[in-house]
Amino acid sequence: MADADLEAIRAKRMAELESQYSGRGGGGGGPSPEQQQAAMNKEREMKNSILSQVLDQKARARLNSIALVKPEKAAMVENAIISMARTGQIGGKLDEPSLIGILEQFNEKTNKTTTVKFERRRVFDEDDD
């Protein structure tokens, strides 16, 4: 009997998930754009709340200035800091030098070497021969 109850709960949960994410390829209406926007706003507020609890003002300002120049990198660092805070790896508030240390670690991991290659082509005119 417990297996039947468990299967009923699983089926109900799967139906909820399918109705929630049905916009990806299936019938039915998914969440409306207003609901999606509200969910994104809620997630953004939660992120900002956690970051304001974990970072001091100077570190937060530095992270915001990085977000202006390199939004992908700032998002990666924010997500890493949030996950570190959730797992208890951060004790107290991070100051700016600590944030710089985290940024340097990310730079080492995501260091992209760019090379510039020039290809010279000589154009011969028939008149120069």
mmCIF file of N, CA and C in Angstrom, residues 13-117:
data_model
loop_
_atom_site.group_PDB
_atom_site.id
_atom_site.type_symbol
_atom_site.label_atom_id
_atom_site.label_comp_id
_atom_site.label_asym_id
_atom_site.label_seq_id
_atom_site.Cartn_x
_atom_site.Cartn_y
_atom_site.Cartn_z
ATOM 1 N N ARG A 13 3.003 14.922 -8.532
ATOM 2 C CA ARG A 13 4.120 15.874 -8.631
ATOM 3 C C ARG A 13 4.581 16.024 -10.083
ATOM 4 N N MET A 14 4.643 14.923 -10.809
ATOM 5 C CA MET A 14 5.032 14.985 -12.221
ATOM 6 C C MET A 14 4.023 15.794 -13.024
ATOM 7 N N ALA A 15 2.741 15.621 -12.719
ATOM 8 C CA ALA A 15 1.713 16.396 -13.415
ATOM 9 C C ALA A 15 1.875 17.884 -13.113
ATOM 10 N N GLU A 16 2.205 18.228 -11.864
ATOM 11 C CA GLU A 16 2.428 19.626 -11.508
ATOM 12 C C GLU A 16 3.622 20.197 -12.263
ATOM 13 N N LEU A 17 4.703 19.424 -12.311
ATOM 14 C CA LEU A 17 5.898 19.884 -13.008
ATOM 15 C C LEU A 17 5.645 20.041 -14.505
ATOM 16 N N GLU A 18 4.923 19.091 -15.083
ATOM 17 C CA GLU A 18 4.628 19.180 -16.504
ATOM 18 C C GLU A 18 3.756 20.389 -16.809
ATOM 19 N N SER A 19 2.777 20.657 -15.957
ATOM 20 C CA SER A 19 1.929 21.817 -16.199
ATOM 21 C C SER A 19 2.712 23.112 -15.984
ATOM 22 N N GLN A 20 3.679 23.080 -15.095
ATOM 23 C CA GLN A 20 4.477 24.265 -14.816
ATOM 24 C C GLN A 20 5.431 24.574 -15.963
ATOM 25 N N TYR A 21 6.015 23.540 -16.556
ATOM 26 C CA TYR A 21 7.010 23.728 -17.608
ATOM 27 C C TYR A 21 6.509 23.296 -18.979
ATOM 28 N N SER A 22 5.234 23.316 -19.179
ATOM 29 C CA SER A 22 4.681 22.842 -20.441
ATOM 30 C C SER A 22 4.979 23.784 -21.593
ATOM 31 N N GLY A 23 5.430 24.972 -21.322
ATOM 32 C CA GLY A 23 5.750 25.912 -22.381
ATOM 33 C C GLY A 23 6.924 25.480 -23.228
ATOM 34 N N ARG A 24 7.703 24.488 -22.804
ATOM 35 C CA ARG A 24 8.891 24.057 -23.518
ATOM 36 C C ARG A 24 8.597 23.090 -24.642
ATOM 37 N N GLY A 25 7.416 22.692 -24.807
ATOM 38 C CA GLY A 25 7.130 21.773 -25.904
ATOM 39 C C GLY A 25 6.047 20.819 -25.504
ATOM 40 N N GLY A 26 4.898 21.211 -25.549
ATOM 41 C CA GLY A 26 3.781 20.375 -25.179
ATOM 42 C C GLY A 26 2.555 21.239 -25.119
ATOM 43 N N GLY A 27 1.445 20.624 -24.941
ATOM 44 C CA GLY A 27 0.209 21.383 -24.886
ATOM 45 C C GLY A 27 0.046 22.063 -23.557
ATOM 46 N N GLY A 28 -0.910 22.938 -23.513
ATOM 47 C CA GLY A 28 -1.207 23.599 -22.246
ATOM 48 C C GLY A 28 -0.452 24.901 -22.123
ATOM 49 N N GLY A 29 -0.921 25.728 -21.248
ATOM 50 C CA GLY A 29 -0.274 27.013 -21.051
ATOM 51 C C GLY A 29 0.684 26.950 -19.886
ATOM 52 N N GLY A 30 1.863 27.421 -20.090
ATOM 53 C CA GLY A 30 2.850 27.475 -19.022
ATOM 54 C C GLY A 30 2.620 28.708 -18.184
ATOM 55 N N PRO A 31 3.601 29.053 -17.404
ATOM 56 C CA PRO A 31 3.459 30.260 -16.610
ATOM 57 C C PRO A 31 3.393 31.484 -17.523
ATOM 58 N N SER A 32 2.563 32.411 -17.149
ATOM 59 C CA SER A 32 2.391 33.609 -17.959
ATOM 60 C C SER A 32 3.656 34.466 -17.867
ATOM 61 N N PRO A 33 3.824 35.377 -18.805
ATOM 62 C CA PRO A 33 5.002 36.249 -18.738
ATOM 63 C C PRO A 33 5.069 37.056 -17.440
ATOM 64 N N GLU A 34 3.906 37.422 -16.904
ATOM 65 C CA GLU A 34 3.896 38.153 -15.638
ATOM 66 C C GLU A 34 4.426 37.282 -14.509
ATOM 67 N N GLN A 35 4.035 36.000 -14.515
ATOM 68 C CA GLN A 35 4.514 35.082 -13.485
ATOM 69 C C GLN A 35 6.007 34.844 -13.632
ATOM 70 N N GLN A 36 6.479 34.736 -14.865
ATOM 71 C CA GLN A 36 7.910 34.544 -15.089
ATOM 72 C C GLN A 36 8.690 35.766 -14.620
ATOM 73 N N GLN A 37 8.171 36.959 -14.921
ATOM 74 C CA GLN A 37 8.838 38.191 -14.503
ATOM 75 C C GLN A 37 8.851 38.301 -12.980
ATOM 76 N N ALA A 38 7.742 37.928 -12.339
ATOM 77 C CA ALA A 38 7.674 37.970 -10.878
ATOM 78 C C ALA A 38 8.668 36.994 -10.270
ATOM 79 N N ALA A 39 8.800 35.821 -10.868
ATOM 80 C CA ALA A 39 9.750 34.831 -10.360
ATOM 81 C C ALA A 39 11.179 35.328 -10.525
ATOM 82 N N MET A 40 11.463 35.968 -11.657
ATOM 83 C CA MET A 40 12.808 36.501 -11.872
ATOM 84 C C MET A 40 13.112 37.630 -10.890
ATOM 85 N N ASN A 41 12.134 38.490 -10.644
ATOM 86 C CA ASN A 41 12.324 39.574 -9.679
ATOM 87 C C ASN A 41 12.555 39.030 -8.282
ATOM 88 N N LYS A 42 11.805 37.993 -7.921
ATOM 89 C CA LYS A 42 11.957 37.388 -6.598
ATOM 90 C C LYS A 42 13.340 36.778 -6.450
ATOM 91 N N GLU A 43 13.798 36.089 -7.501
ATOM 92 C CA GLU A 43 15.132 35.478 -7.463
ATOM 93 C C GLU A 43 16.211 36.554 -7.352
ATOM 94 N N ARG A 44 16.067 37.651 -8.109
ATOM 95 C CA ARG A 44 17.031 38.741 -8.072
ATOM 96 C C ARG A 44 17.071 39.373 -6.681
ATOM 97 N N GLU A 45 15.902 39.571 -6.073
ATOM 98 C CA GLU A 45 15.849 40.149 -4.728
ATOM 99 C C GLU A 45 16.516 39.229 -3.716
ATOM 100 N N MET A 46 16.283 37.917 -3.865
ATOM 101 C CA MET A 46 16.892 36.956 -2.951
ATOM 102 C C MET A 46 18.413 36.984 -3.088
ATOM 103 N N LYS A 47 18.895 37.044 -4.335
ATOM 104 C CA LYS A 47 20.331 37.112 -4.583
ATOM 105 C C LYS A 47 20.926 38.359 -3.941
ATOM 106 N N ASN A 48 20.281 39.504 -4.178
ATOM 107 C CA ASN A 48 20.779 40.760 -3.617
ATOM 108 C C ASN A 48 20.770 40.742 -2.101
ATOM 109 N N SER A 49 19.763 40.131 -1.511
ATOM 110 C CA SER A 49 19.677 40.038 -0.062
ATOM 111 C C SER A 49 20.827 39.220 0.507
ATOM 112 N N ILE A 50 21.091 38.076 -0.113
ATOM 113 C CA ILE A 50 22.186 37.224 0.360
ATOM 114 C C ILE A 50 23.521 37.936 0.190
ATOM 115 N N LEU A 51 23.716 38.571 -0.975
ATOM 116 C CA LEU A 51 24.987 39.254 -1.215
ATOM 117 C C LEU A 51 25.184 40.429 -0.265
ATOM 118 N N SER A 52 24.124 41.143 0.068
ATOM 119 C CA SER A 52 24.265 42.263 0.997
ATOM 120 C C SER A 52 24.578 41.780 2.414
ATOM 121 N N GLN A 53 24.150 40.564 2.746
ATOM 122 C CA GLN A 53 24.468 40.000 4.057
ATOM 123 C C GLN A 53 25.900 39.489 4.112
ATOM 124 N N VAL A 54 26.432 39.054 2.970
ATOM 125 C CA VAL A 54 27.741 38.400 2.947
ATOM 126 C C VAL A 54 28.869 39.374 2.620
ATOM 127 N N LEU A 55 28.595 40.398 1.808
ATOM 128 C CA LEU A 55 29.642 41.329 1.370
ATOM 129 C C LEU A 55 29.520 42.658 2.088
ATOM 130 N N ASP A 56 30.677 43.275 2.388
ATOM 131 C CA ASP A 56 30.607 44.629 2.923
ATOM 132 C C ASP A 56 30.431 45.612 1.769
ATOM 133 N N GLN A 57 30.322 46.898 2.083
ATOM 134 C CA GLN A 57 29.957 47.884 1.068
ATOM 135 C C GLN A 57 31.006 48.010 -0.037
ATOM 136 N N LYS A 58 32.273 48.019 0.328
ATOM 137 C CA LYS A 58 33.314 48.178 -0.684
ATOM 138 C C LYS A 58 33.373 46.963 -1.608
ATOM 139 N N ALA A 59 33.216 45.766 -1.038
ATOM 140 C CA ALA A 59 33.233 44.556 -1.866
ATOM 141 C C ALA A 59 32.026 44.529 -2.789
ATOM 142 N N ARG A 60 30.882 44.942 -2.280
ATOM 143 C CA ARG A 60 29.670 44.987 -3.097
ATOM 144 C C ARG A 60 29.822 45.994 -4.233
ATOM 145 N N ALA A 61 30.433 47.134 -3.936
ATOM 146 C CA ALA A 61 30.654 48.152 -4.962
ATOM 147 C C ALA A 61 31.601 47.623 -6.045
ATOM 148 N N ARG A 62 32.640 46.901 -5.634
ATOM 149 C CA ARG A 62 33.579 46.347 -6.609
ATOM 150 C C ARG A 62 32.878 45.317 -7.489
ATOM 151 N N LEU A 63 32.069 44.473 -6.878
ATOM 152 C CA LEU A 63 31.347 43.462 -7.645
ATOM 153 C C LEU A 63 30.369 44.117 -8.620
ATOM 154 N N ASN A 64 29.727 45.198 -8.217
ATOM 155 C CA ASN A 64 28.818 45.916 -9.107
ATOM 156 C C ASN A 64 29.574 46.559 -10.271
ATOM 157 N N SER A 65 30.767 47.098 -10.001
ATOM 158 C CA SER A 65 31.534 47.698 -11.094
ATOM 159 C C SER A 65 32.039 46.627 -12.055
ATOM 160 N N ILE A 66 32.341 45.439 -11.564
ATOM 161 C CA ILE A 66 32.732 44.333 -12.436
ATOM 162 C C ILE A 66 31.541 43.915 -13.291
ATOM 163 N N ALA A 67 30.361 43.944 -12.696
ATOM 164 C CA ALA A 67 29.152 43.555 -13.433
ATOM 165 C C ALA A 67 28.877 44.493 -14.600
ATOM 166 N N LEU A 68 29.300 45.740 -14.492
ATOM 167 C CA LEU A 68 29.105 46.668 -15.601
ATOM 168 C C LEU A 68 29.988 46.307 -16.793
ATOM 169 N N VAL A 69 31.209 45.847 -16.496
ATOM 170 C CA VAL A 69 32.161 45.558 -17.557
ATOM 171 C C VAL A 69 32.023 44.131 -18.070
ATOM 172 N N LYS A 70 31.945 43.194 -17.135
ATOM 173 C CA LYS A 70 31.865 41.773 -17.492
ATOM 174 C C LYS A 70 30.716 41.123 -16.719
ATOM 175 N N PRO A 71 29.494 41.214 -17.234
ATOM 176 C CA PRO A 71 28.345 40.685 -16.496
ATOM 177 C C PRO A 71 28.399 39.168 -16.299
ATOM 178 N N GLU A 72 28.966 38.436 -17.267
ATOM 179 C CA GLU A 72 29.037 36.972 -17.116
ATOM 180 C C GLU A 72 29.940 36.596 -15.955
ATOM 181 N N LYS A 73 31.082 37.275 -15.870
ATOM 182 C CA LYS A 73 32.032 36.985 -14.795
ATOM 183 C C LYS A 73 31.434 37.353 -13.436
ATOM 184 N N ALA A 74 30.755 38.492 -13.370
ATOM 185 C CA ALA A 74 30.139 38.922 -12.122
ATOM 186 C C ALA A 74 29.064 37.932 -11.687
ATOM 187 N N ALA A 75 28.293 37.422 -12.639
ATOM 188 C CA ALA A 75 27.256 36.444 -12.302
ATOM 189 C C ALA A 75 27.883 35.161 -11.768
ATOM 190 N N MET A 76 28.997 34.735 -12.376
ATOM 191 C CA MET A 76 29.678 33.522 -11.885
ATOM 192 C C MET A 76 30.188 33.728 -10.464
ATOM 193 N N VAL A 77 30.783 34.881 -10.203
ATOM 194 C CA VAL A 77 31.313 35.164 -8.873
ATOM 195 C C VAL A 77 30.182 35.269 -7.855
ATOM 196 N N GLU A 78 29.083 35.936 -8.242
ATOM 197 C CA GLU A 78 27.937 36.046 -7.339
ATOM 198 C C GLU A 78 27.398 34.673 -6.983
ATOM 199 N N ASN A 79 27.229 33.814 -7.976
ATOM 200 C CA ASN A 79 26.716 32.473 -7.721
ATOM 201 C C ASN A 79 27.669 31.680 -6.832
ATOM 202 N N ALA A 80 28.967 31.844 -7.045
ATOM 203 C CA ALA A 80 29.943 31.140 -6.213
ATOM 204 C C ALA A 80 29.877 31.631 -4.764
ATOM 205 N N ILE A 81 29.766 32.942 -4.589
ATOM 206 C CA ILE A 81 29.693 33.500 -3.235
ATOM 207 C C ILE A 81 28.421 33.044 -2.538
ATOM 208 N N ILE A 82 27.314 33.018 -3.268
ATOM 209 C CA ILE A 82 26.054 32.565 -2.673
ATOM 210 C C ILE A 82 26.137 31.102 -2.271
ATOM 211 N N SER A 83 26.724 30.279 -3.122
ATOM 212 C CA SER A 83 26.841 28.858 -2.770
ATOM 213 C C SER A 83 27.800 28.663 -1.594
ATOM 214 N N MET A 84 28.861 29.482 -1.540
ATOM 215 C CA MET A 84 29.777 29.402 -0.396
ATOM 216 C C MET A 84 29.068 29.817 0.893
ATOM 217 N N ALA A 85 28.213 30.824 0.795
ATOM 218 C CA ALA A 85 27.482 31.281 1.977
ATOM 219 C C ALA A 85 26.485 30.224 2.434
ATOM 220 N N ARG A 86 25.838 29.557 1.487
ATOM 221 C CA ARG A 86 24.850 28.538 1.844
ATOM 222 C C ARG A 86 25.488 27.310 2.474
ATOM 223 N N THR A 87 26.712 26.993 2.051
ATOM 224 C CA THR A 87 27.387 25.820 2.599
ATOM 225 C C THR A 87 28.190 26.145 3.852
ATOM 226 N N GLY A 88 28.208 27.414 4.252
ATOM 227 C CA GLY A 88 28.884 27.789 5.486
ATOM 228 C C GLY A 88 30.376 28.003 5.332
ATOM 229 N N GLN A 89 30.856 28.193 4.129
ATOM 230 C CA GLN A 89 32.282 28.411 3.911
ATOM 231 C C GLN A 89 32.692 29.847 4.200
ATOM 232 N N ILE A 90 31.713 30.732 4.294
ATOM 233 C CA ILE A 90 32.001 32.135 4.574
ATOM 234 C C ILE A 90 31.562 32.436 5.996
ATOM 235 N N GLY A 91 32.495 32.880 6.793
ATOM 236 C CA GLY A 91 32.178 33.276 8.159
ATOM 237 C C GLY A 91 32.252 34.783 8.269
ATOM 238 N N GLY A 92 31.154 35.440 8.511
ATOM 239 C CA GLY A 92 31.140 36.891 8.579
ATOM 240 C C GLY A 92 31.048 37.502 7.196
ATOM 241 N N LYS A 93 31.329 38.798 7.149
ATOM 242 C CA LYS A 93 31.231 39.507 5.872
ATOM 243 C C LYS A 93 32.574 39.464 5.150
ATOM 244 N N LEU A 94 32.491 39.335 3.833
ATOM 245 C CA LEU A 94 33.695 39.393 3.013
ATOM 246 C C LEU A 94 34.050 40.849 2.765
ATOM 247 N N ASP A 95 35.326 41.181 2.971
ATOM 248 C CA ASP A 95 35.759 42.527 2.652
ATOM 249 C C ASP A 95 36.335 42.554 1.243
ATOM 250 N N GLU A 96 36.761 43.717 0.825
ATOM 251 C CA GLU A 96 37.231 43.876 -0.549
ATOM 252 C C GLU A 96 38.461 43.028 -0.870
ATOM 253 N N PRO A 97 39.462 42.944 0.012
ATOM 254 C CA PRO A 97 40.612 42.074 -0.304
ATOM 255 C C PRO A 97 40.234 40.592 -0.440
ATOM 256 N N SER A 98 39.274 40.144 0.347
ATOM 257 C CA SER A 98 38.815 38.759 0.224
ATOM 258 C C SER A 98 38.129 38.533 -1.117
ATOM 259 N N LEU A 99 37.324 39.514 -1.527
ATOM 260 C CA LEU A 99 36.660 39.422 -2.825
ATOM 261 C C LEU A 99 37.685 39.428 -3.950
ATOM 262 N N ILE A 100 38.730 40.237 -3.809
ATOM 263 C CA ILE A 100 39.786 40.271 -4.820
ATOM 264 C C ILE A 100 40.460 38.908 -4.911
ATOM 265 N N GLY A 101 40.663 38.248 -3.771
ATOM 266 C CA GLY A 101 41.236 36.898 -3.777
ATOM 267 C C GLY A 101 40.348 35.911 -4.525
ATOM 268 N N ILE A 102 39.054 36.001 -4.314
ATOM 269 C CA ILE A 102 38.114 35.121 -5.024
ATOM 270 C C ILE A 102 38.150 35.422 -6.519
ATOM 271 N N LEU A 103 38.214 36.706 -6.853
ATOM 272 C CA LEU A 103 38.278 37.088 -8.268
ATOM 273 C C LEU A 103 39.555 36.579 -8.926
ATOM 274 N N GLU A 104 40.662 36.621 -8.205
ATOM 275 C CA GLU A 104 41.921 36.105 -8.754
ATOM 276 C C GLU A 104 41.829 34.605 -8.993
ATOM 277 N N GLN A 105 41.160 33.893 -8.095
ATOM 278 C CA GLN A 105 40.968 32.453 -8.301
ATOM 279 C C GLN A 105 40.150 32.201 -9.560
ATOM 280 N N PHE A 106 39.120 33.000 -9.784
ATOM 281 C CA PHE A 106 38.319 32.850 -10.998
ATOM 282 C C PHE A 106 39.140 33.183 -12.238
ATOM 283 N N ASN A 107 40.001 34.198 -12.126
ATOM 284 C CA ASN A 107 40.841 34.553 -13.267
ATOM 285 C C ASN A 107 41.776 33.413 -13.639
ATOM 286 N N GLU A 108 42.315 32.733 -12.640
ATOM 287 C CA GLU A 108 43.205 31.607 -12.914
ATOM 288 C C GLU A 108 42.452 30.469 -13.579
ATOM 289 N N LYS A 109 41.229 30.220 -13.127
ATOM 290 C CA LYS A 109 40.442 29.116 -13.686
ATOM 291 C C LYS A 109 39.957 29.421 -15.092
ATOM 292 N N THR A 110 39.592 30.670 -15.335
ATOM 293 C CA THR A 110 38.996 31.026 -16.621
ATOM 294 C C THR A 110 39.945 31.838 -17.480
ATOM 295 N N ASN A 111 41.226 31.658 -17.281
ATOM 296 C CA ASN A 111 42.202 32.425 -18.042
ATOM 297 C C ASN A 111 42.164 32.004 -19.498
ATOM 298 N N LYS A 112 41.820 32.928 -20.341
ATOM 299 C CA LYS A 112 41.765 32.664 -21.769
ATOM 300 C C LYS A 112 42.970 33.326 -22.415
ATOM 301 N N THR A 113 43.695 32.558 -23.154
ATOM 302 C CA THR A 113 44.819 33.147 -23.867
ATOM 303 C C THR A 113 44.349 33.524 -25.256
ATOM 304 N N THR A 114 44.592 34.738 -25.592
ATOM 305 C CA THR A 114 44.204 35.204 -26.914
ATOM 306 C C THR A 114 45.460 35.377 -27.741
ATOM 307 N N THR A 115 45.395 34.910 -28.935
ATOM 308 C CA THR A 115 46.522 35.069 -29.839
ATOM 309 C C THR A 115 46.038 35.793 -31.083
ATOM 310 N N VAL A 116 46.899 36.627 -31.570
ATOM 311 C CA VAL A 116 46.595 37.354 -32.790
ATOM 312 C C VAL A 116 47.543 36.838 -33.856
ATOM 313 N N LYS A 117 46.983 36.436 -34.956
ATOM 314 C CA LYS A 117 47.791 35.887 -36.034
ATOM 315 C C LYS A 117 47.607 36.772 -37.261
#
